[in-house]
Structure formats: C-alpha cells, structure tokens
Coordinates of C-alpha atoms and ligand atoms in Angstrom, one line a residue:
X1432 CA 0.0 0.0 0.0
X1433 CA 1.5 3.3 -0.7
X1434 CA 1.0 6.6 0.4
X1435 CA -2.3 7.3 -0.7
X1436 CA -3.1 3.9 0.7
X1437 CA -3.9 2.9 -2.8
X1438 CA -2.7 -0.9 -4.3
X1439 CA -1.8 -2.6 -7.1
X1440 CA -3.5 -5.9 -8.1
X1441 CA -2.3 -8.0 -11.1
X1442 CA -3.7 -10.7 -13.0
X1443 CA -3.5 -14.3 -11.9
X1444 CA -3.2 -17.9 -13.6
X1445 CA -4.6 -19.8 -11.0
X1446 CA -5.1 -19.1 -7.1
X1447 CA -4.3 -22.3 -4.2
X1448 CA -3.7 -22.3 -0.6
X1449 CA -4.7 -23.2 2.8
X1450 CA -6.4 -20.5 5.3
X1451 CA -8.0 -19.5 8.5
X1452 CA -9.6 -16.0 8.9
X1453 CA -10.1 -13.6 11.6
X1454 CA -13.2 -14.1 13.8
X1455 CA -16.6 -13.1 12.1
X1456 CA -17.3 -9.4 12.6
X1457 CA -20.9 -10.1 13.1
X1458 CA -20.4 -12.4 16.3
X1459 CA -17.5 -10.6 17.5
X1460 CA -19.5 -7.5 18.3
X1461 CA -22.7 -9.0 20.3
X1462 CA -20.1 -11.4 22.1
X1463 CA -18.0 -8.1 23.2
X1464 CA -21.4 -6.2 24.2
X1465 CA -23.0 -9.1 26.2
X1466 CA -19.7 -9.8 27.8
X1467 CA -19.7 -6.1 28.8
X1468 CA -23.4 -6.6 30.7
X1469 CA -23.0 -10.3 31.9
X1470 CA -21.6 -10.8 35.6
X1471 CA -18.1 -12.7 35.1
X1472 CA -15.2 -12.9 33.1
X1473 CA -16.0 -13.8 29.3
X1474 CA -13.0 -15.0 27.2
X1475 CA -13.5 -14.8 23.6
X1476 CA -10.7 -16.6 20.8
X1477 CA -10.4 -15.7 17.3
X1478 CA -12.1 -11.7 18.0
X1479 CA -12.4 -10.0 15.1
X1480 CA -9.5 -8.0 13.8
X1481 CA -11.6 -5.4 11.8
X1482 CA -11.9 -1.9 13.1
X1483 CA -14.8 -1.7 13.7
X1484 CA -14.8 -4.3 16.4
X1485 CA -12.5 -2.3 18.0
X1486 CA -14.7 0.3 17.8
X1487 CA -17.1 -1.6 19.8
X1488 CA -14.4 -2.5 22.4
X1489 CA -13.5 1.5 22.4
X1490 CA -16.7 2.3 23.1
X1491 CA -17.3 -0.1 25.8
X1492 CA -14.5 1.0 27.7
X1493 CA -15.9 4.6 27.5
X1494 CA -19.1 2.9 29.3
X1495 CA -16.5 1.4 32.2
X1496 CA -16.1 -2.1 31.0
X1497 CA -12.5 -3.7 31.5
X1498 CA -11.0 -5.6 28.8
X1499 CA -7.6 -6.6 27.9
X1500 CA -6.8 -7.5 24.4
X1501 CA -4.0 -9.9 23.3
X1502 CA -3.8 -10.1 19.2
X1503 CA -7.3 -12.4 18.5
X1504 CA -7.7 -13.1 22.3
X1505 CA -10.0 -11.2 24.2
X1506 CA -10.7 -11.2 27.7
X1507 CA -13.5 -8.8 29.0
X1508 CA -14.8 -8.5 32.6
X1509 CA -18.3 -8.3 32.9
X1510 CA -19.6 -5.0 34.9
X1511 CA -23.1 -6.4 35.1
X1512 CA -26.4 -4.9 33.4
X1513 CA -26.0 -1.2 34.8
X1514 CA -23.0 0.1 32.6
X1515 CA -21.4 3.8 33.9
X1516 CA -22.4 6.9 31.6
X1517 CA -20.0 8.1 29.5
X1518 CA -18.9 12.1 29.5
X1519 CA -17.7 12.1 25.9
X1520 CA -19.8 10.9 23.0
X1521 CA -19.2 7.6 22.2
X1522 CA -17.2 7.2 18.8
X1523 CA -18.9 4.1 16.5
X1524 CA -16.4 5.2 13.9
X1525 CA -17.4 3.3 10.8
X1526 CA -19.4 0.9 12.3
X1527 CA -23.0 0.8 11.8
X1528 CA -23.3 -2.7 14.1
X1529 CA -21.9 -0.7 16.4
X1530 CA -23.9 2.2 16.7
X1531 CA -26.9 0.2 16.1
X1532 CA -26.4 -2.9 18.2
X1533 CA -25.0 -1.0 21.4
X1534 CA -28.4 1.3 21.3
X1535 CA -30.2 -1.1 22.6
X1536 CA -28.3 -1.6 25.8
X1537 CA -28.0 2.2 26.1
X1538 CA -31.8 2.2 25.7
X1539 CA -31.7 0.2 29.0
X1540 CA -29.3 3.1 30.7
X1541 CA -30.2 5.2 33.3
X1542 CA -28.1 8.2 31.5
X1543 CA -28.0 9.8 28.2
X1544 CA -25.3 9.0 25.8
X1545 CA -24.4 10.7 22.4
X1546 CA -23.7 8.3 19.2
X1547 CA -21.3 9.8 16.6
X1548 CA -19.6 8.1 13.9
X1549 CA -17.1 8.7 11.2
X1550 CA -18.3 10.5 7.7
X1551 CA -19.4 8.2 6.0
X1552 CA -21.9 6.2 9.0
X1553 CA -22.9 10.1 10.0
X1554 CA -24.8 10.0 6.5
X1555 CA -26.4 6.2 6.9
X1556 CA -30.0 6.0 7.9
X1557 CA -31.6 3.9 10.6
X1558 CA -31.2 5.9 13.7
X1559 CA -34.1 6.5 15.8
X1560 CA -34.4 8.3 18.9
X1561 CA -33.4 11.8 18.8
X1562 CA -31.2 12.4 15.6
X1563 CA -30.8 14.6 12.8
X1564 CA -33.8 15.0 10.4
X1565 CA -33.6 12.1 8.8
X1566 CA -32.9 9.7 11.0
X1567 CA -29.0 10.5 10.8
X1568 CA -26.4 10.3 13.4
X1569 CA -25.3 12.2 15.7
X1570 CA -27.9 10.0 18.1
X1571 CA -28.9 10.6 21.9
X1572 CA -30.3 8.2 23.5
X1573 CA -31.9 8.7 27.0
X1574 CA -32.4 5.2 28.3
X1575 CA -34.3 4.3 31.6
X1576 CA -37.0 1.4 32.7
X1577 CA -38.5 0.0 29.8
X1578 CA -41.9 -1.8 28.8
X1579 CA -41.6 -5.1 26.7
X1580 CA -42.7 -4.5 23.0
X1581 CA -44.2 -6.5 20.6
X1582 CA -42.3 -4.7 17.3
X1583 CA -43.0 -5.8 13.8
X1584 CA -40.1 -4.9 11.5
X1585 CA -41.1 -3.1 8.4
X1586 CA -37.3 -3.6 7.2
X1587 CA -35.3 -7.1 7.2
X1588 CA -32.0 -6.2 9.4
X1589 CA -30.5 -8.4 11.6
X1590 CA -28.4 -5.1 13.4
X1591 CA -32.0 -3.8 14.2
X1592 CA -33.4 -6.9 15.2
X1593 CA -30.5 -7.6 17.7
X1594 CA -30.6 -3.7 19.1
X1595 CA -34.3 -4.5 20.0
X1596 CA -33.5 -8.3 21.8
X1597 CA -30.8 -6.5 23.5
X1598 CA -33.3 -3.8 25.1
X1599 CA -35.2 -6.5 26.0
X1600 CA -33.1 -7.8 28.5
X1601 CA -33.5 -4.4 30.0
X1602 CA -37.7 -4.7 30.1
X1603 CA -39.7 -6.6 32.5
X1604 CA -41.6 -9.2 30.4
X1605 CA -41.8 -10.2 27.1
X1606 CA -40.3 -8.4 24.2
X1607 CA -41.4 -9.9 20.7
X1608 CA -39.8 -9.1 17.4
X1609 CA -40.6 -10.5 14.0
X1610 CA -38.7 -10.0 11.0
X1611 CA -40.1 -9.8 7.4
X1612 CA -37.7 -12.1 6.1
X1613 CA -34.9 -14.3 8.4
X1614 CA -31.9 -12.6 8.6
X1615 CA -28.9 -13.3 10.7
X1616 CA -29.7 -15.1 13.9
X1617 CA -26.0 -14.3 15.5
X1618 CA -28.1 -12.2 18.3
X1619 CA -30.2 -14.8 19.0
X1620 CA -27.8 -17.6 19.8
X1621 CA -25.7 -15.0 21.2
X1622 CA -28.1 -14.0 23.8
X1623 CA -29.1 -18.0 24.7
X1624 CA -25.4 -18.6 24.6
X1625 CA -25.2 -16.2 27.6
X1626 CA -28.0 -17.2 29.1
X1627 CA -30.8 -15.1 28.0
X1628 CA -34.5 -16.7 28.0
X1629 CA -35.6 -17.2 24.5
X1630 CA -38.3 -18.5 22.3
X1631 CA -38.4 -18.7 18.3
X1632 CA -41.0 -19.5 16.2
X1633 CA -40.7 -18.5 12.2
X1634 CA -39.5 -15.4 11.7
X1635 CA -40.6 -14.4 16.0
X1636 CA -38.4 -14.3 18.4
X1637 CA -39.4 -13.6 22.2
X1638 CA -37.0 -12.8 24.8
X1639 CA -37.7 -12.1 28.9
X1640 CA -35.9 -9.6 30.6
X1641 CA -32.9 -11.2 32.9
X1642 CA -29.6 -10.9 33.7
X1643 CA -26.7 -12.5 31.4
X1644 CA -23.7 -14.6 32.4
X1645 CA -20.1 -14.8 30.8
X1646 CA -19.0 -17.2 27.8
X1647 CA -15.7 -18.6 27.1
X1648 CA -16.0 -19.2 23.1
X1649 CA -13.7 -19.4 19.9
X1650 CA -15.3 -17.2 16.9
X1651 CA -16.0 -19.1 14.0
X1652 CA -13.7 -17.6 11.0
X1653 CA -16.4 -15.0 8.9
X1654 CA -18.0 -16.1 6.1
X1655 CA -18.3 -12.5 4.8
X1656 CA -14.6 -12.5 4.6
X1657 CA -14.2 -16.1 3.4
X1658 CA -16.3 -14.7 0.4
X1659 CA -13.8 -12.9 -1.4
X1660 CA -11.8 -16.0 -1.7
X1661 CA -14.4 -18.2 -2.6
X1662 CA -14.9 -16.1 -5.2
X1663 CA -11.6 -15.6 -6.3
X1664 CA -10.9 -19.8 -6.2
X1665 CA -14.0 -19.8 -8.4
X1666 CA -12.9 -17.7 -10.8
X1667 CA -10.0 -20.1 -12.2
X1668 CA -11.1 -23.7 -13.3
X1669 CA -8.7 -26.3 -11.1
X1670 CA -7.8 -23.9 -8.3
X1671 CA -8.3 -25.2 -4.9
X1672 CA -8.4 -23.5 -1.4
X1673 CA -9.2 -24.7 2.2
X1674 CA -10.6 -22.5 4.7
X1675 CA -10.6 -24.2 8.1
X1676 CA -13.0 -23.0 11.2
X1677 CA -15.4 -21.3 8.9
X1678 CA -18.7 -20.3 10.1
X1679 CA -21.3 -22.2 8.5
X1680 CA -24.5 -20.9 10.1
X1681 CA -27.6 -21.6 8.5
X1682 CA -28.3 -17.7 8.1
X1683 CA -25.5 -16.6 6.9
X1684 CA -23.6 -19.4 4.9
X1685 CA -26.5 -19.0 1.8
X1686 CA -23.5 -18.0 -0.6
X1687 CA -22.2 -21.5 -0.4
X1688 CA -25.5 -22.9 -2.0
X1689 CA -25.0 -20.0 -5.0
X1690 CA -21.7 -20.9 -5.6
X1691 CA -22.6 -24.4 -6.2
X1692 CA -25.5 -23.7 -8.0
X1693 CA -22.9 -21.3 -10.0
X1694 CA -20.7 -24.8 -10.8
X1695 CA -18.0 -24.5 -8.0
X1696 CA -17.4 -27.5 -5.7
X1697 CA -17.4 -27.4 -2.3
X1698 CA -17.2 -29.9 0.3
X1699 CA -17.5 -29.3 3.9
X1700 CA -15.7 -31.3 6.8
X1701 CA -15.0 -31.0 10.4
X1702 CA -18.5 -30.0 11.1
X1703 CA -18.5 -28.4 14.9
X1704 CA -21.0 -26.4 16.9
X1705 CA -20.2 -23.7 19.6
X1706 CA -22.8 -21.6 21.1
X1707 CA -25.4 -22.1 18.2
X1708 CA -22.5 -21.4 15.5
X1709 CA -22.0 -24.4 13.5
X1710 CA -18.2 -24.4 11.9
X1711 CA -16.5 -26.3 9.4
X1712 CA -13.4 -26.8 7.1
X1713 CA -14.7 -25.9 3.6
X1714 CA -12.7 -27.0 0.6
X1715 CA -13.8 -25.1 -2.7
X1716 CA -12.7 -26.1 -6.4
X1717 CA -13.0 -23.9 -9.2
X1718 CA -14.6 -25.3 -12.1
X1719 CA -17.6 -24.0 -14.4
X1720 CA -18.9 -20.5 -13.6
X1721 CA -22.4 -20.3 -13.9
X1722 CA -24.9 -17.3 -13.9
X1723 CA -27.5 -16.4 -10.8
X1724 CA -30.3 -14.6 -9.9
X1725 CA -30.3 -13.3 -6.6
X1726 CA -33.4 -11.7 -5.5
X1727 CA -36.2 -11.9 -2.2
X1728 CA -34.7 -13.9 0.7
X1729 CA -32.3 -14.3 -0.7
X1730 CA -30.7 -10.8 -1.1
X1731 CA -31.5 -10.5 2.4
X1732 CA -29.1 -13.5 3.5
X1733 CA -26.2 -12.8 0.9
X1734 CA -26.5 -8.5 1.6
X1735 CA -22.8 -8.5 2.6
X1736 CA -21.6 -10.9 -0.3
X1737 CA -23.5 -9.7 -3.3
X1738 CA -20.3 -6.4 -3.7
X1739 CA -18.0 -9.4 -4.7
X1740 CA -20.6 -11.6 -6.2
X1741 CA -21.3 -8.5 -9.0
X1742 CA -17.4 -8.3 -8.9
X1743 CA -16.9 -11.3 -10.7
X1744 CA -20.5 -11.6 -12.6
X1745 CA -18.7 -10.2 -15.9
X1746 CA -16.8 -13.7 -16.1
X1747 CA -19.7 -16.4 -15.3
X1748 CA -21.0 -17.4 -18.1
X1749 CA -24.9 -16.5 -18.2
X1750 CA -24.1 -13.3 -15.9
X1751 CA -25.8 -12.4 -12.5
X1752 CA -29.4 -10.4 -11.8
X1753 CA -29.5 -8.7 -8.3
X1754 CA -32.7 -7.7 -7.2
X1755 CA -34.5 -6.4 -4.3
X1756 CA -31.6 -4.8 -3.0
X1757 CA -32.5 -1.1 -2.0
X1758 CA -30.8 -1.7 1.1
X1759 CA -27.4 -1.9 -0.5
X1760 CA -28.2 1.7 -1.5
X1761 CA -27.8 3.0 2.2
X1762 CA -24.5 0.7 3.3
X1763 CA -20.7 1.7 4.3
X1764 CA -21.2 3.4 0.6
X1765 CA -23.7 3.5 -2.2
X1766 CA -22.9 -0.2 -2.8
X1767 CA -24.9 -0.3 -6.1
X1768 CA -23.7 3.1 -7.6
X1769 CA -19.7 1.8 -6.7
X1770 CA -20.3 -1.3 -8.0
X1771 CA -21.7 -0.1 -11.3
X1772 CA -19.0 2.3 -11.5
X1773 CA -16.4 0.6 -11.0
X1774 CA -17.4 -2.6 -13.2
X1775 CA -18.2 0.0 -16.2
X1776 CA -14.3 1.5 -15.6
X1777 CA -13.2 -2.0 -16.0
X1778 CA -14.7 -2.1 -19.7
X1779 CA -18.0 -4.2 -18.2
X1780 CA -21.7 -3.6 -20.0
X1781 CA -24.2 -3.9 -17.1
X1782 CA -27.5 -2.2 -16.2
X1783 CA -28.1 -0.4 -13.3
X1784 CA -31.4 -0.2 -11.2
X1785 CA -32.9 1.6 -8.3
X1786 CA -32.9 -1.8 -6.5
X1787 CA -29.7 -4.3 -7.8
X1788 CA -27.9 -4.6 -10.9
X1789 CA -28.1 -7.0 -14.5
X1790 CA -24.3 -7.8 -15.3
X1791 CA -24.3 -9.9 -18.4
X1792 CA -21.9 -12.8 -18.4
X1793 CA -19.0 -13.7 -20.9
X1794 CA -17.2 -10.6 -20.6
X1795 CA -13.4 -10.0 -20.3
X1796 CA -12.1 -6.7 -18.3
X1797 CA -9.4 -4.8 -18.8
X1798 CA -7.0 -3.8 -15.4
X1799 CA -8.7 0.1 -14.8
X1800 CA -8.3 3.0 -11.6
X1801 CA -11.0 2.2 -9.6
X1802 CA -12.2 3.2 -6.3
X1803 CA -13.0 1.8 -2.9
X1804 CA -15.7 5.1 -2.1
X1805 CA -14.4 4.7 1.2
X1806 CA -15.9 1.1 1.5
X1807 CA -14.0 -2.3 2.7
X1808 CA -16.7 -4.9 0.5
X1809 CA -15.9 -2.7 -2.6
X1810 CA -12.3 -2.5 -2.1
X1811 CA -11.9 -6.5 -1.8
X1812 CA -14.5 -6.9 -4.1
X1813 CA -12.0 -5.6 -6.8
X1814 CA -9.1 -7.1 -5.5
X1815 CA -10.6 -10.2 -6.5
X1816 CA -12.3 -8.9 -10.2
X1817 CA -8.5 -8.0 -10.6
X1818 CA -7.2 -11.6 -10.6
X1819 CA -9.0 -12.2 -13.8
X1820 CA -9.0 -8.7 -15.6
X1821 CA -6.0 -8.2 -18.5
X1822 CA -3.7 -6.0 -17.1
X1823 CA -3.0 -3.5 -13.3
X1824 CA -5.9 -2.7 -11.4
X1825 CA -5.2 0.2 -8.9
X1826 CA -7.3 0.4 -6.2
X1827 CA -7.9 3.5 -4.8
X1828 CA -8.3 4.1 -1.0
X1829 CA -7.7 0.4 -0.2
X1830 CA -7.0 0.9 3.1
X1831 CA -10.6 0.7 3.6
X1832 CA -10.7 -2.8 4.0
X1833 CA -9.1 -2.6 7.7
X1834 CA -12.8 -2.2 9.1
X1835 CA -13.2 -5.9 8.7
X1836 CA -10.1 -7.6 7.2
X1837 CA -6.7 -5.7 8.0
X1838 CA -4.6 -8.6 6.2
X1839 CA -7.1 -9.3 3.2
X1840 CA -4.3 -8.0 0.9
X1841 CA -1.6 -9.9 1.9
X1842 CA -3.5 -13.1 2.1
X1843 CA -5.1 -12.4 -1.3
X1844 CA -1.7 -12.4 -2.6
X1845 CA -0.7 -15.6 -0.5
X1846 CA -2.7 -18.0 -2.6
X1847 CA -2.2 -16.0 -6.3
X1848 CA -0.4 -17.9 -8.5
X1849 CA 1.4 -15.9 -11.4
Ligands
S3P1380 C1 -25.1 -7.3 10.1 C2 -26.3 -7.2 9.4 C3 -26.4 -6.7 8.1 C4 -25.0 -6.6 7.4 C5 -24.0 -6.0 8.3 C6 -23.8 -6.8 9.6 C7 -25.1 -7.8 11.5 O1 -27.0 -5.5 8.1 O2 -25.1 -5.9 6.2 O3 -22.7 -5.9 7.7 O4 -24.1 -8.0 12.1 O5 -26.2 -8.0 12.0 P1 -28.6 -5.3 8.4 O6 -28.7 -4.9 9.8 O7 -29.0 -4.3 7.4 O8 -29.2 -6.7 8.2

C-alpha cells in the first residue's frame, strides 16, 4: 500500500492455498457487548481483527467495562447490566453494528449518551431516537426502565433486530420481534449462549428480561470475509483452497449454496457447533462458472456478499441479476452506484437499477483506476475482479478494508499464482 493507501492488483493464472480468517465481525460485536453486561469474566478466541470491532471494544470501555486485548484473544470482565455513563460521546467510527447494536443496551441506561460516527456512517440511515432530520447520526439516546414490545419490523435487518433483543433484557416481560424475512440469527444464539431466556418460532423471536452470564467461546472464521476468496478460487477452473473454522451458520452461509448452483465445488468437513455457531473446514474447487439470480430472501441472507458476487459476474457465463436490494443503496457506501462504476471503468456492460444490478456474463475486463468510495466490500471486491482482468488494477483508498479484514491483501496475494 503506498501513500495514498492505494494498491496494485495484477492478474493471476490460478489461485491455491490453505487458510484461516479472523473471527466473524458479526459475532465478534454481540459477544464483546454481552460480555460487557453479563456478571463474570468472558474469554473470547479468534475476536475479530476489523476496526470496527474495535470500535465496539472502544466504546465499551468509554461505558466502564474492563478488557484486555491480546492479538485475537480477548478477555472482558463483565460490569453487570448497569453500565457507567459516558462524559464524551461515544465514537462508533465506521461501524453501523456498532452504533446500532449498542443502542439497545443504552436504551436500558439510566443516562443519556451521544452516538457519533465517522463521515461516511454520520450519512447512513436507521437511527431512531433523537437524531438529525432524517434519521441521521449524531444520536442521543436517554435510556431508563423500559416496557416489553411487541415490534414488527417493516425492514429485514439483523443489526435492528439484535438492538431490539438486546433492550429487551432491560424490560420486565416479554419483548417480541418479528422479522419480514430471516436474517442473521448471530443475536439470538448469542443472547441464549449467555443465558438469555428465548423462544423462536418462524420469523418471531421472544426474549424475557434477565440478567446475562459470561461465555468462554472461539469465533467461528467470517464467512463475509471467506467470500472474497471463494470467489476468487471460483474464478480459475482447477484452483483449490481450504478454509478451516469457517462459520457455517444456517443464516448466513446461503452464498455456499449459489456458488454451487454457480458450478463450483465445495465440500465441507470437520463439522462443529459452539454456542449455536456451527463451523467447518470448507474446501472449494473452481470449475464451471455459472450465472445467478439473486433476489427476495435471498438478497437479504447474501447482503454483505452480493459487492464481490457483482465483482466477478462479468466472467460467469450466463451473468448475475441482483434484485431487491435497496438496502445496498444506504450501506458503508452506495454499494450499487460503486459497484456499477467501478465494473463500467473496467470495460463491463451492465445495467443499473434503483434496487440491484443486471451484469451480463462472458465478458473480459481490462485492469482500470478504480475506487474503494471509502468502503471495505468494494475495495476486496476488486481485488478479486482484478485476478482475472487483463492487465494492473489500482485500487484507490484500499486501506478501507481494515474495518473488517486488515490482512485481506496480503492473504489475497498468498494464494495468487502468477
Ligand atoms: C449485520 C447485518 C447486516 C450486514 C452488516 C452486519 C449484523 O445489516 O449488512 O454488515 O451483524 O447483524 P442489516 O442490519 O441491514 O441486516
């Protein structure tokens, strides 16, 4: 990386290797907030290594939580369900989870705390409470005793849905949620992992109010990570890699079905569960490279996949359809608009809509400047169209990827073969 933190990524012939990956981001943030309001010591393996976990642990320690951090290992000593307010706002940086997840413990608070995040999360939408017209950070939140709800989303997203199961430890009763479509159900099995009293049924999940108590727990490696070098492994017919400890949850491993659908083999061993997180050793061959239609549920469960999914649509061989994905309008960046732009600077024909893309297939791409907007999907997302593209790519402001994946660019080059 230079400088300007941009990077260089030339073609390869083939890509092979054998890997384990940070902690998944998702996990890693509802384990470090229920640690933070359980009684006891909770020692978590494998933590995340993104930034924006850390800004979760930063923003604990604001609220008087103890926690020592040793590379992946970190140890964090309960302070019980009554957390100490904060005289400073607290600084989500570029994390949405973050911001999102910890309002609903805050919500529980008997203070007032101030959310603010970097510039890019400052424009996102989703806050409630008192923020900026239009729903923008900066965000207050005045907590105090609260009254069970019975809250019917009107938007699929697992970050809300966890904020609201998370103020519900704080509420004497029974808080209900239901979710339009199933998203992630890391919150869920987090909060029965620490003790929480739940019930599902469908798309419902009820929670009573209670107190938590600490976990000791290895994070499964993250999927959402794992996808860029699926996808990059299924770009060259007879590459092969192995990614060991990979989280395999039901909810959030839908992009292994696709790729097989797609023509790419996979075979899964070493199947373990820990806390509700099922993990495996996944073994993917590239082969054929089929088109795919992602729409409905579907978009829902493959939201944070779908950046390098379009990435390397140009070289299936029927293309890829993404629809129903507004949302991806409103993420780290305009995921749609950067993804479009930065396919079309790489000599791709594709259409772009108000809700998901239509990237015809059989296309070659020439190496092109293209930009990250400030986002870590698109930046890896590119890395990995790169591989196949004739000629340098340069990614601009690649230094994005650090809010989930600090060593994606190293690794990525660890299994090209040139
Ligand atoms: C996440 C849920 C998704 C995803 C985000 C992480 C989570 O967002 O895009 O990166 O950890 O619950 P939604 O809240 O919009 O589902």
């Amino acid at each position: 990386m230079d400088s300007s933190s941009s990077v260089i990524v030339r073609p390869a012939r083939n890509v092979a290797g054998k890997l384990t990956l940070p902690g998944d981001k998702s996990i890693s943030h509802r384990y470090a907030m229920l640690a933070a309001i359980a009684d006891g010591t909770t020692r978590l393996e494998n933590f995340s290594t993104g930034a924006d976990c850390a800004s979760t642990l930063a923003c604990l320690r604001v609220l008087g939580v103890k926690w020592e951090r040793d590379g992946s290992r970190v140890t964090i000593h309960g302070f019980g369900p009554r957390l100490s307010a904060s005289v400073s706002p607290l600084d989500c940086g570029n994390s949405g989870s973050t911001m999102r997840m910890l309002s609903g413990i805050l919500a529980g608070q008997e203070f007032t705390s101030e959310l603010i995040g970097d510039e890019s999360l400052s424009r996102r939408p989703g806050a409630r409470l008192e923020a900026r017209e239009g729903g923008q950070p900066p965000l207050r939140i005045t907590g105090g005793r609260l009254k069970a709800i019975d809250y019917k989303m009107p938007v699929a997203s697992a970050q809300v849905k966890s904020a609201i199961l998370f103020a519900g430890l704080f509420a004497n009763g029974e808080t209900i949620v239901s979710e339009p479509v199933r998203t992630r159900d890391h919150g869920e099995q987090a909060l029965a992992a620490f003790g929480a009293e739940m019930k599902h049924r469908g798309n419902e999940v009820r929670i009573e109010g209670g107190k938590l108590r600490a976990i000791e727990a290895d994070i499964p490696s993250d999927i959402s990570s794992a996808a860029f070098f699926l996808c990059a492994t299924a770009l060259f017919p007879g590459s092969q890699v192995v990614i060991s400890g990979l989280l395999l949850n039901p909810t959030r491993a839908r992009l292994l079905d696709i790729l097989i659908s797609m023509g790419v083999g996979i075979s899964v061993t070493q199947l373990e569960e820990q806390h509700g997180e099922l993990r495996g050793t996944v073994q993917v061959h590239g082969g054929a490279l089929n088109g795919a239609t992602i729409a409905g549920a579907d978009t829902a469960a493959l939201i944070d996949e779908i950046p390098v999914l379009a990435a390397i649509a140009p070289y299936t061989a029927n293309g890829i359809e993404i629809r129903d994905a507004r949302e991806l309008r409103v993420k780290e960046s305009d995921r749609i608009a950067a993804l479009a732009a930065n396919l079309r600077a790489m000599g791709a024909h594709l259409e772009e809509r108000e809700d998901g893309l239509k990237i015809p297939g059989g296309q070659k791409l020439h190496g092109a400047e293209v930009d990250s907007f400030g986002d870590h999907r698109i930046a890896m997302a590119f890395a990995v169209a790169a591989l196949r593209a004739e000629g340098e790519t340069k990614i601009s402001r690649a230094d994005a990827a650090v809010i989930s994946y600090p060593g994606f660019f190293d690794t990525l080059e660890s299994l090209a073969q040139r």
